Amino acid sequence: AYLFCGSRGTGKTSTAKIFARALNCEHPENGEPCGHCESCKRSAKQDSPDITELDAASNNGVENIRTIREESNFVSSELKFKVYIVDEFHMLSSGAFNAFLRTLEEPQKNVIFILATTEFNKIPKTIVSRCQKFDFHRIPNDIIADRLKFVSEKENININSEALDLIAKNSDGAM
């Protein structure tokens, strides 16, 4: 299990989706998903039953976790790995955390959990101890402005540097 922690807009869920695609890619290029194989295409279209995204803010009960537990016992149907992306993981009820802990204690070989949270302090230490934790941080304005300039040039969009700086400033560190 992977635990992605950071404030809103730092790319936790986007990274989780790319990571799920990379894990299942048939022809990865330097660890990146190729984008061309059948696994990448299905993952990009969010068309595979082996990659499940769950919003814990609205699916935070024990029953929701039991469903994941039961589903994770089955072999993946199309891809190498079954990947569960649980967004707003800190919103689970205490009963759901306990149910999820049992799943982490007896993981299936082909199942990966990516847990994204904005409130790391609300996650029980028993779960944290069974995860690899990654901290996501706000992006500095100059890096955002540089990336916006790069994209606008690639897309032939004419925009001045003052406008790019203003957009970067108003993004509050979120790409």
Coordinates of C-alpha atoms in Angstrom, one line a residue:
A1 CA 0.0 0.0 0.0
Y2 CA 1.1 3.5 -0.8
L3 CA 0.0 6.6 1.2
F4 CA 0.0 9.9 -0.7
C5 CA -0.2 12.8 1.7
G6 CA -0.4 16.5 0.9
S7 CA -2.7 19.5 0.6
R8 CA -5.4 19.9 -2.0
G9 CA -4.2 20.3 -5.5
T10 CA -0.7 18.8 -5.2
G11 CA -1.3 15.9 -7.6
K12 CA -2.0 13.0 -5.3
T13 CA -4.9 11.5 -7.2
S14 CA -3.4 12.3 -10.6
T15 CA -0.2 10.7 -9.6
A16 CA -2.1 7.7 -8.3
K17 CA -3.8 7.2 -11.7
I18 CA -0.5 7.5 -13.6
F19 CA 1.2 5.1 -11.2
A20 CA -1.6 2.6 -11.6
R21 CA -1.1 2.9 -15.4
A22 CA 2.7 2.4 -15.0
L23 CA 2.3 -0.6 -12.8
N24 CA 0.2 -2.3 -15.5
C25 CA 1.9 -1.1 -18.6
E26 CA 3.0 -3.9 -20.9
H27 CA 6.0 -1.9 -22.3
P28 CA 7.1 0.7 -19.7
E29 CA 9.7 3.3 -20.9
N30 CA 12.0 4.2 -18.0
G31 CA 9.3 3.5 -15.5
E32 CA 6.7 5.6 -17.4
P33 CA 3.6 4.1 -19.0
C34 CA 4.1 3.8 -22.7
G35 CA 0.5 5.1 -23.4
H36 CA 0.2 2.8 -26.4
C37 CA -0.4 -0.7 -25.1
E38 CA -3.8 -2.1 -24.4
S39 CA -3.3 -1.8 -20.6
C40 CA -2.4 1.9 -20.9
K41 CA -5.4 2.6 -23.2
R42 CA -7.9 0.9 -20.9
S43 CA -6.4 2.6 -17.8
A44 CA -6.4 6.0 -19.5
K45 CA -10.1 5.6 -20.5
Q46 CA -10.8 4.4 -16.9
D47 CA -12.3 1.4 -18.6
S48 CA -10.7 -1.4 -16.7
P49 CA -12.4 -3.3 -13.8
D50 CA -8.9 -3.9 -12.4
I51 CA -8.5 -0.2 -11.4
T52 CA -11.0 1.1 -9.0
E53 CA -11.2 4.6 -7.7
L54 CA -13.2 5.2 -4.5
D55 CA -14.0 8.5 -2.8
A56 CA -13.9 7.8 0.9
A57 CA -15.7 11.0 1.7
S58 CA -18.9 9.5 0.4
N59 CA -18.0 5.8 0.7
N60 CA -16.6 5.7 4.2
G61 CA -18.4 2.8 5.9
V62 CA -17.4 -0.7 6.9
E63 CA -19.6 -2.1 4.1
N64 CA -17.6 -0.2 1.5
I65 CA -14.4 -1.6 2.8
R66 CA -15.8 -5.1 3.0
T67 CA -16.8 -4.9 -0.7
I68 CA -13.2 -4.0 -1.5
R69 CA -11.9 -6.8 0.7
E70 CA -14.1 -9.3 -1.1
E71 CA -13.2 -8.0 -4.6
S72 CA -9.5 -8.0 -3.9
N73 CA -9.5 -11.7 -3.3
F74 CA -10.2 -12.3 -6.9
V75 CA -7.4 -12.4 -9.5
S76 CA -7.2 -9.4 -11.8
S77 CA -9.3 -10.0 -14.9
E78 CA -7.3 -8.0 -17.5
L79 CA -4.2 -6.3 -16.0
K80 CA -1.2 -7.4 -14.0
F81 CA -2.4 -5.7 -10.9
K82 CA -5.7 -4.8 -9.3
V83 CA -5.2 -1.2 -8.1
Y84 CA -7.5 0.5 -5.6
I85 CA -7.2 4.3 -5.4
V86 CA -8.9 5.5 -2.2
D87 CA -9.2 9.3 -2.3
E88 CA -9.8 11.3 0.9
F89 CA -8.8 8.2 2.9
H90 CA -8.8 10.0 6.2
M91 CA -12.6 10.2 5.9
L92 CA -13.2 6.5 6.7
S93 CA -15.1 5.7 9.8
S94 CA -13.2 4.0 12.7
G95 CA -14.9 0.7 11.8
A96 CA -13.9 1.1 8.2
F97 CA -10.3 1.7 9.2
N98 CA -10.3 -1.5 11.3
A99 CA -11.8 -3.5 8.3
F100 CA -9.2 -2.0 6.0
L101 CA -6.4 -2.9 8.4
R102 CA -7.3 -6.6 8.0
T103 CA -7.0 -6.2 4.3
L104 CA -3.5 -4.7 4.6
E105 CA -2.4 -7.4 7.0
E106 CA -3.2 -10.2 4.6
P107 CA -2.6 -8.6 1.1
Q108 CA -3.0 -10.5 -2.1
K109 CA 0.0 -10.5 -4.4
N110 CA -1.6 -8.8 -7.3
V111 CA -3.4 -6.1 -5.3
I112 CA -2.1 -2.6 -4.7
F113 CA -3.7 0.2 -2.6
I114 CA -3.0 3.8 -3.2
L115 CA -4.4 5.9 -0.4
A116 CA -4.6 9.7 -0.9
T117 CA -5.2 12.1 2.0
T118 CA -5.1 15.7 2.9
E119 CA -5.2 14.9 6.6
F120 CA -2.4 12.5 7.5
N121 CA -2.9 13.0 11.2
K122 CA -6.3 11.3 11.1
I123 CA -5.0 8.0 9.8
P124 CA -4.4 5.4 12.4
K125 CA -0.7 4.5 13.0
T126 CA -1.5 0.9 12.6
I127 CA -2.4 1.6 8.9
V128 CA 0.5 4.1 8.4
S129 CA 3.0 1.5 9.6
R130 CA 1.9 -0.8 6.7
C131 CA 2.2 1.8 4.0
Q132 CA 4.9 3.5 2.0
K133 CA 4.4 7.2 2.6
F134 CA 5.0 9.9 0.1
D135 CA 4.6 13.6 0.9
F136 CA 3.3 15.9 -1.8
H137 CA 4.0 19.7 -1.6
R138 CA 2.8 22.9 -3.2
I139 CA 4.6 23.8 -6.4
P140 CA 6.5 27.2 -6.4
N141 CA 5.0 29.9 -8.6
D142 CA 8.0 30.2 -10.9
I143 CA 7.9 26.5 -11.7
I144 CA 4.1 26.7 -12.5
A145 CA 4.7 29.7 -14.7
D146 CA 7.5 28.0 -16.6
R147 CA 5.3 24.9 -17.2
L148 CA 2.4 27.1 -18.4
K149 CA 4.8 28.9 -20.8
F150 CA 6.0 25.5 -22.1
V151 CA 2.4 24.2 -22.6
S152 CA 1.2 27.5 -24.2
E153 CA 4.1 27.4 -26.7
K154 CA 3.4 23.8 -27.6
E155 CA -0.3 24.6 -28.1
N156 CA 0.5 27.8 -30.1
I157 CA -1.2 30.0 -27.5
N158 CA 0.0 33.5 -27.3
I159 CA 0.1 34.7 -23.7
N160 CA 2.4 37.2 -22.0
S161 CA 4.6 36.4 -19.0
E162 CA 2.7 38.7 -16.7
A163 CA -0.5 36.7 -17.3
L164 CA 1.4 33.5 -16.7
D165 CA 2.7 34.8 -13.4
L166 CA -0.8 35.9 -12.4
I167 CA -2.2 32.5 -13.2
A168 CA 0.6 30.8 -11.2
K169 CA 0.1 33.1 -8.3
N170 CA -3.7 32.4 -8.2
S171 CA -3.2 28.7 -8.5
D172 CA -2.0 28.6 -4.9
G173 CA 0.8 26.1 -5.6
A174 CA -1.5 23.6 -7.4
M175 CA -0.5 22.7 -11.0

